Short mmCIF file of C-alpha atoms and ligand atoms in Angstrom, two decimals:
data_model
loop_
_atom_site.label_atom_id
_atom_site.label_comp_id
_atom_site.label_asym_id
_atom_site.label_seq_id
_atom_site.Cartn_x
_atom_site.Cartn_y
_atom_site.Cartn_z
CA MET E 26 -100.23 170.67 -293.02
CA ARG E 27 -101.37 168.26 -290.35
CA ARG E 28 -105.06 167.39 -290.09
CA TRP E 29 -107.04 167.58 -286.84
CA TRP E 30 -107.08 163.81 -286.40
CA THR E 31 -103.32 163.43 -286.63
CA VAL E 32 -102.70 163.75 -282.90
CA PRO E 33 -105.34 161.27 -281.63
CA VAL E 34 -104.43 158.75 -284.32
CA THR E 35 -100.77 159.16 -283.47
CA LEU E 36 -101.43 158.61 -279.80
CA CYS E 37 -103.46 155.49 -280.48
CA ALA E 38 -100.81 154.10 -282.77
CA LEU E 39 -98.15 154.83 -280.18
CA ALA E 40 -100.25 153.17 -277.50
CA VAL E 41 -100.41 150.01 -279.58
CA LEU E 42 -96.71 150.30 -280.29
CA ALA E 43 -95.86 150.82 -276.63
CA MET E 44 -97.90 147.77 -275.70
CA ALA E 45 -96.09 145.73 -278.33
CA VAL E 46 -92.71 146.95 -277.11
CA VAL E 47 -93.55 146.21 -273.48
CA ALA E 48 -94.89 142.79 -274.45
CA ALA E 49 -91.74 142.02 -276.44
CA LEU E 50 -89.43 143.17 -273.67
CA ARG E 51 -91.43 141.29 -271.06
CA ALA E 52 -91.29 138.16 -273.18
CA GLY E 53 -87.54 138.64 -273.33
CA GLY E 54 -87.46 139.03 -269.55
CA LEU E 55 -86.13 142.55 -269.72
CA VAL E 56 -88.95 144.42 -268.05
CA ALA E 57 -90.89 143.37 -265.00
CA LEU E 58 -93.81 145.53 -264.05
CA PRO E 59 -94.25 146.41 -260.37
CA GLY E 60 -96.38 144.01 -258.39
CA ASP E 61 -95.58 141.38 -260.90
CA VAL E 62 -93.05 139.32 -259.05
CA PRO E 63 -94.38 135.80 -258.70
CA VAL E 64 -93.24 133.96 -255.61
CA GLU E 65 -93.72 130.56 -254.12
CA ALA E 66 -97.18 130.53 -252.61
CA ARG E 67 -96.29 127.67 -250.34
CA GLU E 68 -93.22 129.29 -248.84
CA LEU E 69 -94.94 132.56 -248.05
CA VAL E 70 -98.14 131.06 -246.74
CA GLU E 71 -96.39 128.35 -244.74
CA ARG E 72 -93.97 130.73 -243.08
CA THR E 73 -96.67 133.25 -242.27
CA ALA E 74 -99.14 130.63 -241.09
CA ALA E 75 -96.47 129.06 -238.88
CA ALA E 76 -95.68 132.47 -237.38
CA LEU E 77 -99.37 133.08 -236.79
CA ASP E 78 -99.50 129.85 -234.86
CA THR E 79 -96.35 130.14 -232.79
CA VAL E 80 -95.13 133.74 -232.44
CA ALA E 81 -95.93 135.40 -229.12
CA VAL E 82 -97.13 138.97 -229.51
CA ARG E 83 -99.31 141.34 -227.58
CA GLY E 84 -100.77 144.67 -228.61
CA THR E 85 -103.69 146.43 -230.18
CA VAL E 86 -105.23 145.97 -233.57
CA VAL E 87 -107.76 147.74 -235.71
CA THR E 88 -110.01 145.17 -237.24
CA ARG E 89 -112.77 145.30 -239.83
CA ALA E 90 -115.22 142.59 -240.67
CA LEU E 91 -118.35 142.13 -242.67
CA THR E 92 -120.94 141.33 -240.00
CA PRO E 93 -124.71 141.20 -240.04
CA HIS E 94 -124.46 144.89 -239.07
CA GLY E 95 -122.49 145.69 -242.22
CA LEU E 96 -118.77 146.39 -242.38
CA VAL E 97 -117.78 147.04 -238.77
CA THR E 98 -114.51 148.64 -237.68
CA THR E 99 -113.31 148.25 -234.12
CA ARG E 100 -110.24 148.17 -231.93
CA ALA E 101 -109.17 145.18 -229.93
CA GLU E 102 -106.44 144.04 -227.56
CA VAL E 103 -104.79 140.86 -228.75
CA HIS E 104 -102.44 138.52 -226.94
CA ARG E 105 -101.38 135.41 -228.78
CA GLY E 106 -98.72 132.75 -229.05
CA ASP E 107 -98.20 129.01 -228.86
CA GLY E 108 -101.49 128.20 -230.63
CA ARG E 109 -103.55 130.35 -228.28
CA VAL E 110 -105.30 133.64 -228.98
CA VAL E 111 -107.13 136.06 -226.70
CA VAL E 112 -108.93 138.99 -228.33
CA ARG E 113 -110.83 141.59 -226.29
CA TYR E 114 -112.93 144.07 -228.25
CA LEU E 115 -112.72 147.66 -227.07
CA ALA E 116 -115.58 149.05 -229.16
CA GLY E 117 -118.28 148.16 -231.66
CA PRO E 118 -121.02 145.53 -231.53
CA ALA E 119 -118.76 143.13 -229.65
CA GLN E 120 -117.45 145.69 -227.12
CA GLY E 121 -116.38 143.99 -223.91
CA THR E 122 -116.56 140.53 -225.48
CA THR E 123 -113.47 138.34 -225.31
CA ILE E 124 -112.72 135.64 -227.85
CA TYR E 125 -110.57 132.72 -226.81
CA ARG E 126 -108.95 130.32 -229.19
CA ASP E 127 -107.00 127.33 -227.98
CA GLY E 128 -106.02 125.13 -230.90
CA ASP E 129 -109.27 124.24 -232.63
CA ALA E 130 -111.62 125.33 -229.85
CA VAL E 131 -113.01 128.88 -229.96
CA TRP E 132 -115.42 130.52 -227.61
CA ALA E 133 -116.74 133.97 -226.78
CA ARG E 134 -117.33 135.37 -223.31
CA GLY E 135 -119.44 138.45 -222.71
CA PRO E 136 -118.36 141.50 -220.69
CA ARG E 137 -119.40 139.76 -217.44
CA GLY E 138 -117.67 136.51 -218.29
CA GLY E 139 -120.73 134.57 -219.46
CA LEU E 140 -120.23 132.07 -222.26
CA ARG E 141 -121.92 133.50 -225.35
CA ARG E 142 -120.98 131.15 -228.16
CA GLN E 143 -118.59 128.31 -228.88
CA ALA E 144 -117.43 126.30 -231.85
CA GLN E 145 -114.95 123.71 -232.92
CA LEU E 146 -112.75 124.56 -235.88
CA GLY E 147 -111.72 121.83 -238.26
CA ASP E 148 -109.30 121.19 -241.06
CA GLY E 149 -109.98 120.45 -244.67
CA TRP E 150 -107.46 122.71 -246.31
CA SER E 151 -105.20 121.48 -249.02
CA ALA E 152 -101.75 122.81 -249.83
CA GLU E 153 -102.03 121.43 -253.37
CA LEU E 154 -105.19 123.41 -254.03
CA LEU E 155 -103.55 126.48 -252.59
CA GLU E 156 -100.60 126.11 -254.92
CA ARG E 157 -102.75 125.36 -257.90
CA ASN E 158 -105.19 128.21 -257.38
CA TRP E 159 -103.40 131.08 -255.72
CA GLN E 160 -100.82 133.30 -257.35
CA PHE E 161 -98.75 135.21 -254.86
CA THR E 162 -96.68 138.26 -255.65
CA ILE E 163 -94.49 140.46 -253.50
CA VAL E 164 -95.87 143.94 -253.84
CA GLY E 165 -93.55 145.98 -251.66
CA ARG E 166 -92.68 146.84 -248.12
CA ARG E 167 -94.15 149.11 -245.53
CA ARG E 168 -93.92 149.79 -241.83
CA VAL E 169 -96.71 148.39 -239.71
CA ALA E 170 -96.77 148.93 -235.94
CA ALA E 171 -93.36 150.59 -236.33
CA ARG E 172 -91.83 147.43 -237.77
CA PRO E 173 -90.59 146.76 -241.30
CA THR E 174 -92.80 144.32 -243.18
CA ILE E 175 -92.85 142.54 -246.50
CA VAL E 176 -96.15 142.98 -248.27
CA PHE E 177 -97.36 140.17 -250.44
CA SER E 178 -100.63 139.62 -252.16
CA GLY E 179 -102.38 136.49 -253.28
CA ARG E 180 -105.04 136.25 -255.91
CA GLY E 181 -107.28 133.26 -256.13
CA PRO E 182 -110.61 132.30 -257.63
CA GLY E 183 -112.49 133.67 -254.64
CA GLY E 184 -110.79 137.04 -254.35
CA SER E 185 -107.58 138.33 -252.89
CA LEU E 186 -105.52 138.31 -249.73
CA THR E 187 -102.93 140.94 -248.84
CA VAL E 188 -100.46 140.31 -246.05
CA ALA E 189 -97.83 142.52 -244.45
CA ALA E 190 -95.50 140.07 -242.74
CA ASP E 191 -93.06 141.22 -240.08
CA ARG E 192 -89.61 140.84 -241.58
CA ALA E 193 -88.09 139.55 -238.39
CA THR E 194 -90.69 136.95 -237.37
CA TRP E 195 -92.94 136.51 -240.45
CA PHE E 196 -95.89 137.28 -238.23
CA PRO E 197 -98.64 138.93 -240.33
CA LEU E 198 -99.03 142.44 -238.89
CA SER E 199 -101.69 143.20 -241.45
CA LEU E 200 -104.10 140.80 -243.15
CA GLU E 201 -106.79 141.78 -245.58
CA ARG E 202 -109.19 139.62 -247.52
CA ARG E 203 -111.36 140.92 -250.30
CA ASP E 204 -113.96 139.16 -252.37
CA SER E 205 -113.66 138.97 -256.13
CA ALA E 206 -115.54 142.25 -256.50
CA GLY E 207 -112.85 143.91 -254.37
CA GLU E 208 -115.00 144.35 -251.29
CA THR E 209 -113.33 143.91 -247.93
CA ILE E 210 -114.45 140.81 -246.08
CA THR E 211 -112.02 141.02 -243.17
CA ALA E 212 -109.02 143.20 -242.38
CA THR E 213 -106.81 143.46 -239.31
CA THR E 214 -103.81 145.72 -238.82
CA TRP E 215 -101.68 145.89 -235.72
CA GLN E 216 -101.14 149.35 -234.25
CA ILE E 217 -98.88 148.37 -231.37
CA ALA E 218 -97.06 145.03 -231.34
CA ASP E 219 -94.81 143.84 -228.52
CA PHE E 220 -92.91 140.72 -229.53
CA SER E 221 -91.04 140.46 -226.24
CA VAL E 222 -93.98 138.94 -224.36
CA ALA E 223 -94.62 135.34 -223.32
CA PRO E 224 -97.57 133.49 -224.92
CA PRO E 225 -100.88 133.84 -223.05
CA PRO E 226 -101.49 131.17 -220.41
CA PRO E 227 -103.89 128.37 -221.47
CA PRO E 228 -107.41 129.77 -221.00
CA GLU E 229 -109.97 127.93 -218.93
CA PRO E 230 -112.11 126.06 -221.50
CA PRO E 231 -115.89 126.16 -221.11
CA PRO E 232 -117.09 123.17 -219.10
CA ALA E 233 -118.69 120.42 -221.20
CA GLY E 234 -122.43 120.77 -221.67
CA HIS E 235 -122.34 124.41 -220.58
CA GLY E 236 -123.60 127.37 -222.53
CA PRO E 237 -125.01 127.34 -226.04
CA PRO E 238 -124.80 124.01 -227.85
CA ARG E 239 -121.71 123.51 -229.92
CA GLY E 240 -123.67 122.03 -232.82
CA GLU E 241 -122.40 118.53 -233.49
CA ARG E 242 -120.74 118.42 -236.86
CA ARG E 243 -119.15 115.36 -238.33
CA ARG E 244 -117.51 114.50 -241.59
CA ILE E 245 -119.43 111.91 -243.57
CA ALA E 246 -118.82 110.05 -246.82
CA LEU E 247 -121.24 110.91 -249.62
CA ALA E 248 -122.18 107.23 -249.99
CA ASP E 249 -123.19 107.03 -246.31
CA LEU E 250 -125.13 110.25 -246.62
CA GLN E 251 -126.95 108.97 -249.71
CA GLU E 252 -127.76 105.73 -247.94
CA ALA E 253 -129.29 107.57 -244.98
CA PHE E 254 -131.36 109.76 -247.30
CA GLU E 255 -132.55 106.74 -249.30
CA ALA E 256 -133.58 105.03 -246.07
CA GLY E 257 -135.76 108.07 -245.33
CA ALA E 258 -133.76 109.29 -242.35
CA HIS E 259 -134.30 112.93 -243.34
CA ASP E 260 -137.32 114.83 -244.64
CA PHE E 261 -135.64 116.62 -247.51
CA THR E 262 -133.84 115.71 -250.71
CA LEU E 263 -130.06 115.66 -250.76
CA LEU E 264 -128.68 117.96 -253.43
CA GLU E 265 -125.25 117.86 -255.02
CA PRO E 266 -123.42 120.76 -256.62
CA THR E 267 -122.79 120.03 -260.30
CA TRP E 268 -120.96 123.27 -261.03
CA LEU E 269 -118.33 125.07 -258.96
CA PRO E 270 -116.45 128.26 -259.78
CA PRO E 271 -113.07 127.64 -261.43
CA GLY E 272 -110.49 126.67 -258.82
CA PHE E 273 -112.97 125.40 -256.25
CA GLU E 274 -113.24 121.72 -255.46
CA LEU E 275 -115.54 119.76 -253.23
CA GLU E 276 -113.56 119.05 -250.07
CA GLY E 277 -116.09 116.91 -248.25
CA TRP E 278 -119.54 116.41 -246.76
CA TYR E 279 -120.51 117.20 -243.19
CA LEU E 280 -123.62 116.42 -241.22
CA HIS E 281 -124.76 118.81 -238.51
CA GLU E 282 -127.23 117.55 -235.95
CA GLY E 283 -128.66 119.77 -233.28
CA PRO E 284 -131.86 120.93 -231.64
CA GLY E 285 -132.69 122.89 -234.81
CA GLY E 286 -132.72 119.73 -236.91
CA VAL E 287 -130.37 118.26 -239.47
CA MET E 288 -128.21 120.29 -241.82
CA VAL E 289 -125.98 118.91 -244.55
CA GLU E 290 -122.88 120.84 -245.56
CA ALA E 291 -120.98 120.36 -248.79
CA ARG E 292 -117.73 122.19 -248.24
CA CYS E 293 -115.78 123.41 -251.23
CA THR E 294 -112.46 125.21 -251.15
CA ASP E 295 -109.92 126.86 -253.41
CA GLY E 296 -107.14 126.25 -250.92
CA LEU E 297 -107.66 129.37 -248.82
CA ARG E 298 -111.36 130.02 -248.81
CA ALA E 299 -114.51 128.11 -248.12
CA LEU E 300 -117.60 127.94 -250.27
CA LEU E 301 -120.40 126.14 -248.47
CA VAL E 302 -123.59 124.54 -249.75
CA LEU E 303 -125.86 124.16 -246.72
CA GLN E 304 -129.06 122.17 -246.99
CA ARG E 305 -131.90 121.60 -244.63
CA SER E 306 -135.56 120.78 -244.77
CA ALA E 307 -137.60 123.58 -246.33
CA ALA E 308 -140.24 122.84 -243.69
CA ALA E 309 -137.87 123.28 -240.75
CA PRO E 310 -137.74 126.60 -238.90
CA GLU E 311 -134.83 128.84 -239.75
CA PRO E 312 -131.75 128.70 -237.52
CA PRO E 313 -131.78 131.14 -234.58
CA GLY E 314 -131.47 134.75 -235.55
CA GLY E 315 -132.81 134.38 -239.04
CA GLY E 316 -136.48 133.53 -238.78
CA PRO E 317 -139.40 135.94 -238.69
CA ALA E 318 -139.75 135.53 -234.94
CA HIS E 319 -136.29 136.97 -234.46
CA ARG E 320 -136.67 139.75 -236.95
CA PRO E 321 -139.82 141.61 -236.02
CA GLY E 322 -139.35 143.98 -238.93
CA GLY E 323 -139.93 141.07 -241.27
CA ARG E 324 -136.65 141.84 -243.01
CA GLY E 325 -134.00 139.58 -244.38
CA MET E 326 -134.45 135.87 -244.39
CA GLY E 327 -137.71 136.08 -242.50
CA ARG E 328 -139.58 137.56 -245.40
CA GLY E 329 -138.13 135.22 -247.97
CA GLY E 330 -138.24 132.23 -245.66
CA GLY E 331 -142.02 132.34 -245.37
CA ALA E 332 -142.54 132.73 -249.07
CA MET E 333 -140.14 129.95 -249.81
CA ARG E 334 -141.69 127.56 -247.36
CA GLY E 335 -145.04 128.21 -249.00
CA GLN E 336 -143.56 126.97 -252.23
CA ALA E 337 -141.95 123.84 -250.86
CA GLY E 338 -142.46 121.03 -253.29
CA MET E 339 -143.32 123.45 -256.09
CA GLY E 340 -139.88 123.78 -257.58
CA TYR E 341 -137.74 126.89 -257.51
CA ALA E 342 -138.50 129.79 -255.26
CA PRO E 343 -137.09 133.23 -256.06
CA MET E 344 -133.44 133.63 -255.31
CA MET E 345 -132.38 135.79 -252.39
CA HIS E 346 -129.08 137.58 -252.12
CA LEU E 347 -127.76 138.02 -248.66
CA ARG E 348 -124.68 139.56 -247.21
CA GLY E 349 -123.19 138.67 -243.91
CA ALA E 350 -120.21 136.99 -242.38
CA GLY E 351 -117.52 135.91 -244.75
CA GLY E 352 -119.04 137.10 -247.97
CA HIS E 353 -122.28 136.77 -249.83
CA ALA E 354 -124.90 134.11 -249.97
CA VAL E 355 -127.81 133.08 -252.07
CA ARG E 356 -130.63 130.97 -250.81
CA ARG E 357 -133.33 129.14 -252.61
CA VAL E 358 -135.81 126.37 -252.05
CA ILE E 359 -135.59 123.46 -254.44
CA GLY E 360 -138.42 121.03 -253.84
CA ASP E 361 -138.40 120.19 -250.14
CA THR E 362 -134.82 121.37 -249.63
CA ALA E 363 -133.78 124.86 -248.54
CA ALA E 364 -130.28 125.40 -249.89
CA THR E 365 -127.96 128.25 -248.95
CA VAL E 366 -124.80 128.79 -250.94
CA ILE E 367 -122.40 131.03 -249.06
CA GLY E 368 -118.89 132.17 -249.83
CA PRO E 369 -116.62 135.07 -250.69
CA ILE E 370 -117.23 134.84 -254.42
CA ARG E 371 -119.22 136.79 -257.00
CA ALA E 372 -122.98 136.69 -256.67
CA GLU E 373 -123.35 135.39 -260.23
CA ASP E 374 -121.14 132.46 -259.34
CA LEU E 375 -123.04 131.76 -256.13
CA GLU E 376 -126.23 131.86 -258.18
CA ARG E 377 -124.87 129.42 -260.71
CA VAL E 378 -123.82 127.01 -257.95
CA ALA E 379 -127.35 127.23 -256.55
CA ASN E 380 -129.00 126.90 -259.97
CA ASP E 381 -126.99 123.81 -260.81
CA LEU E 382 -127.75 121.87 -257.63
CA GLN E 383 -129.15 118.48 -258.57
CA PRO E 384 -130.76 115.72 -256.52
CA SER E 385 -128.05 113.29 -255.50
CA SER E 386 -128.36 109.77 -256.76
CA MET L 15 -76.38 139.15 -228.87
CA ASN L 16 -78.32 135.93 -229.06
CA CYS L 17 -80.15 134.49 -232.07
CA ALA L 18 -83.54 135.86 -231.06
CA GLN L 19 -82.16 139.39 -230.68
CA VAL L 20 -80.34 139.12 -233.98
CA ARG L 21 -83.41 137.82 -235.82
CA ASP L 22 -85.33 140.74 -234.44
CA SER L 23 -82.89 143.27 -235.84
CA LEU L 24 -81.91 141.41 -238.99
CA ALA L 25 -84.38 143.25 -241.22
CA GLU L 26 -83.23 146.62 -239.92
CA TYR L 27 -79.62 145.49 -240.25
CA GLN L 28 -80.17 144.58 -243.85
CA LEU L 29 -81.85 147.91 -244.53
CA GLY L 30 -78.97 149.70 -242.82
CA GLY L 31 -81.16 150.97 -240.03
CA LEU L 32 -79.28 150.06 -236.84
CA SER L 33 -76.87 152.05 -234.72
CA ALA L 34 -73.18 151.42 -235.33
CA GLU L 35 -72.94 149.48 -232.10
CA GLU L 36 -75.94 147.30 -232.90
CA ARG L 37 -74.60 146.66 -236.38
CA ARG L 38 -71.31 145.47 -234.93
CA GLY L 39 -73.17 143.15 -232.59
CA VAL L 40 -75.22 141.64 -235.40
CA ALA L 41 -72.20 141.34 -237.70
CA GLN L 42 -70.25 139.58 -234.99
CA HIS L 43 -73.06 137.13 -234.35
CA LEU L 44 -73.47 136.45 -238.06
CA GLU L 45 -69.83 135.44 -238.31
CA ASP L 46 -70.41 132.59 -235.90
CA CYS L 47 -74.02 131.62 -236.59
CA ALA L 48 -74.90 129.80 -239.80
CA ASP L 49 -78.63 129.84 -238.99
CA CYS L 50 -78.80 133.59 -238.77
CA ARG L 51 -76.67 133.92 -241.89
CA ALA L 52 -79.21 131.75 -243.70
CA GLU L 53 -82.00 133.97 -242.42
CA LEU L 54 -80.17 137.04 -243.70
CA ALA L 55 -79.69 135.33 -247.06
CA ALA L 56 -83.42 134.62 -247.21
CA LEU L 57 -84.16 138.27 -246.50
CA GLU L 58 -81.74 139.31 -249.21
CA ARG L 59 -83.38 136.94 -251.66
CA LEU L 60 -86.72 138.52 -250.87
CA ASP L 61 -85.15 141.91 -251.26
CA GLU L 62 -84.20 141.07 -254.80
CA LEU L 63 -87.84 140.31 -255.43
CA LEU L 64 -88.79 143.51 -253.69
CA THR L 65 -86.91 145.81 -256.00
CA PRO L 66 -88.61 145.42 -259.33
CA ALA L 67 -88.64 149.22 -259.62
CA GLU L 68 -85.08 149.26 -260.86
CA ARG L 69 -85.89 146.69 -263.47
CA VAL L 70 -89.04 148.47 -264.53
CA ARG L 71 -87.14 151.54 -265.54
CA ALA L 72 -86.60 151.19 -269.25
CA PRO L 73 -82.99 151.40 -270.43
CA ALA L 74 -81.97 154.99 -271.08
CA ASP L 75 -81.23 154.29 -274.70
CA MET L 76 -84.41 152.31 -275.36
CA TRP L 77 -86.12 155.00 -277.34
CA SER L 78 -83.09 155.78 -279.45
CA ARG L 79 -82.80 152.09 -280.30
CA ILE L 80 -86.46 151.77 -281.22
CA GLN L 81 -86.61 154.96 -283.23
CA PRO L 82 -84.38 153.95 -286.16
CA ARG L 83 -86.33 150.75 -286.57
CA LEU L 84 -89.54 152.71 -286.79
CA ARG L 85 -88.03 155.01 -289.38
CA ARG L 86 -86.92 152.11 -291.52
CA ARG L 87 -90.50 150.91 -291.57
CA ARG L 88 -91.40 154.26 -293.13
CA ALA L 89 -94.60 155.58 -291.71
CA PRO L 90 -94.54 159.15 -292.79
CA TRP L 91 -97.46 160.67 -290.89
CA TRP L 92 -95.91 160.19 -287.47
CA GLN L 93 -92.33 160.55 -288.57
CA GLY L 94 -92.53 164.29 -288.11
CA LEU L 95 -93.87 163.84 -284.65
CA LEU L 96 -91.04 161.53 -283.64
CA ALA L 97 -88.50 163.92 -285.02
CA SER L 98 -90.08 166.80 -283.17
CA PRO L 99 -89.02 167.56 -279.59
CA ARG L 100 -92.22 165.89 -278.33
CA PRO L 101 -91.51 162.16 -278.49
CA ALA L 102 -91.21 161.94 -274.74
CA ILE L 103 -94.63 163.50 -274.23
CA ALA L 104 -96.13 161.34 -276.96
CA ALA L 105 -94.53 158.22 -275.49
CA ALA L 106 -95.78 159.10 -272.02
CA ALA L 107 -99.29 159.65 -273.38
CA ALA L 108 -99.06 156.39 -275.28
CA MET L 109 -97.93 154.55 -272.17
CA LEU L 110 -100.84 156.10 -270.27
CA LEU L 111 -103.24 154.96 -272.94
CA ALA L 112 -101.69 151.50 -272.93
CA VAL L 113 -101.96 151.26 -269.17
CA ALA L 114 -105.53 152.55 -269.26
CA GLY L 115 -106.31 150.01 -271.97
CA ILE L 116 -104.88 147.16 -269.93
CA TRP L 117 -106.68 148.42 -266.83
CA LEU L 118 -110.00 148.68 -268.63
CA THR L 119 -109.75 145.28 -270.24
CA THR L 120 -108.65 143.44 -267.09
CA ARG L 121 -111.29 144.90 -264.78
CA GLY L 122 -114.35 142.74 -264.51
CA PRO L 123 -117.82 144.19 -264.30
CA ALA L 124 -118.73 145.58 -260.89
CA THR L 125 -121.03 143.40 -258.86
CA THR L 126 -123.90 145.06 -257.12
CA ILE L 127 -125.79 142.93 -254.74
CA GLU L 128 -128.92 143.77 -252.86
CA THR L 129 -128.02 142.18 -249.60
CA GLU L 130 -129.49 141.64 -246.21
CA ALA L 131 -128.27 140.05 -243.05
CA LEU L 132 -128.06 136.32 -243.10
CA ALA L 133 -129.32 133.89 -240.53
CA SER L 134 -126.68 133.31 -237.91
CA GLY L 135 -126.89 129.54 -238.16
CA TYR L 136 -125.54 129.68 -241.70
CA GLN L 137 -123.13 132.46 -240.94
CA GLU L 138 -121.60 130.53 -238.12
CA GLN L 139 -120.78 127.68 -240.49
CA GLN L 140 -119.10 130.08 -242.85
CA ILE L 141 -117.11 131.71 -240.05
CA VAL L 142 -116.00 128.34 -238.72
CA ALA L 143 -114.97 127.20 -242.19
CA GLN L 144 -113.04 130.42 -242.78
CA TRP L 145 -111.47 130.27 -239.34
CA SER L 146 -110.13 126.80 -240.06
CA SER L 147 -108.07 128.09 -242.98
CA PRO L 148 -104.39 128.98 -242.92
CA LEU L 149 -103.84 132.73 -242.38
CA ALA L 150 -107.17 133.02 -240.59
CA ASP L 151 -107.77 136.50 -239.22
CA ASP L 152 -108.65 135.68 -235.60
CA ALA L 153 -109.55 139.23 -234.59
CA ALA L 154 -111.89 139.81 -237.55
CA LEU L 155 -113.45 136.35 -237.47
CA GLY L 156 -113.87 136.66 -233.70
CA LEU L 157 -115.67 139.94 -234.29
CA MET L 158 -118.05 138.25 -236.73
CA PHE L 159 -118.50 135.33 -234.36
CA ALA L 160 -119.24 137.60 -231.42
CA SER L 161 -121.64 139.71 -233.50
CA LEU L 162 -123.86 136.81 -234.52
CA ASN L 163 -127.46 136.91 -233.41
CA GLY L 164 -129.07 134.32 -231.22
CA ASP L 165 -126.64 134.50 -228.33
CA VAL L 166 -127.56 132.94 -225.06
CA VAL L 167 -128.33 135.50 -222.39
CA GLU L 168 -125.54 135.77 -219.87
CA PRO L 169 -126.04 134.12 -216.49
ZN1 ZN V 2 -77.92 133.09 -234.57
#
């Protein structure tokens, strides 16, 4: 006569047994689980990145991005090729806006053609870090924009990246980034893709000195930065990260100088993502869009900013969690320095980076 | 057919998805073009990686090979169960439990963050940094870029 507990105990024992069998077979190379096919990160990323740079394609995309307005979904017309990209948004907060990218220069024009914003992209990405930190696996195939694609997925310290690459051209017809909590940061999927087009003609770049300032940003050696701070060139204390999440490394230091004052950027990367430590004087006004004057409701950084400034020189101010472009951020005032740590990683990790900032010496 | 046309249809060709006439065209081109043959070989290599499903399926005789070994180890209380017509159900349940166990142990704790919008000056730096990376999503990053506060009023 079997007792009542026979069935559950049996099932548990069999579960353990099944795990052992699977483990043994996997160790012997007999069974590969789906989504478990490791591939060369470099080959996949290089081929796809090269296609992204060179392949001429025109069509429509559905794109999602974490913006200050939350996760926004919109449609856009895209024409790209030969290092140039033109994106015109058909809906959403950027409706009517066109983004131009020509090599490293990007700028946005409003519906009536006015220059809204411009920036210079840089480099600072390392293939070695990518290979060390990101595991890529082929997860299957699917049709995107009526074309067969290969779907591969990369997992790194800062989250994941899923790509559906066109089998004929390697162009990524779908790209999705998630943070390590699985939340979507950005996602774009092509709905219609015409690969028979010519690349877009070179767009007219904004004339120099026109429109909003481009914020001068230059790479600087830590020693030079320390020297300037020791000489009293800036009214805050330079902080250095002493802990970074596994897989992230300090890529370099940058100095931003503009009408809003001086900002120091310590840029860290895991090979595919950026984790930034931004520092400025706790006494300086917040950058445009973030201060109380720009947020009449007293929400967001405005509220914390005031409280933090009041505590300048008094040690740690309460931590603030923020969500916006490209992931999460925490901000705190340490002495006379307002530090913002921003990146697509877990909040606990951002917090630890912020907590472990130390005066540079 | 030229190389560009062939490359465009190579994936369909390999999947057997072209018309007979198109297939002939591609096959003919492949005979003469080493580059396109190499491309096809690369696709085939990827295809091998793409079909783990076949390898996942356990060999048909796996259970019958495991069973005698279990019996030799003499564990009477589940022996009856294995001998009964229910081993498949039990194995399926066990696999489910195993998968659930793996799933539960590999999932990290969920992160809940009270978040608010971030000052655009900082956001812009993050967007620029992200946009400089390989596999940057121009459409999504452009959307973030265009949605930042503090824009200059249009002329
Ligand atoms: Zn050819």
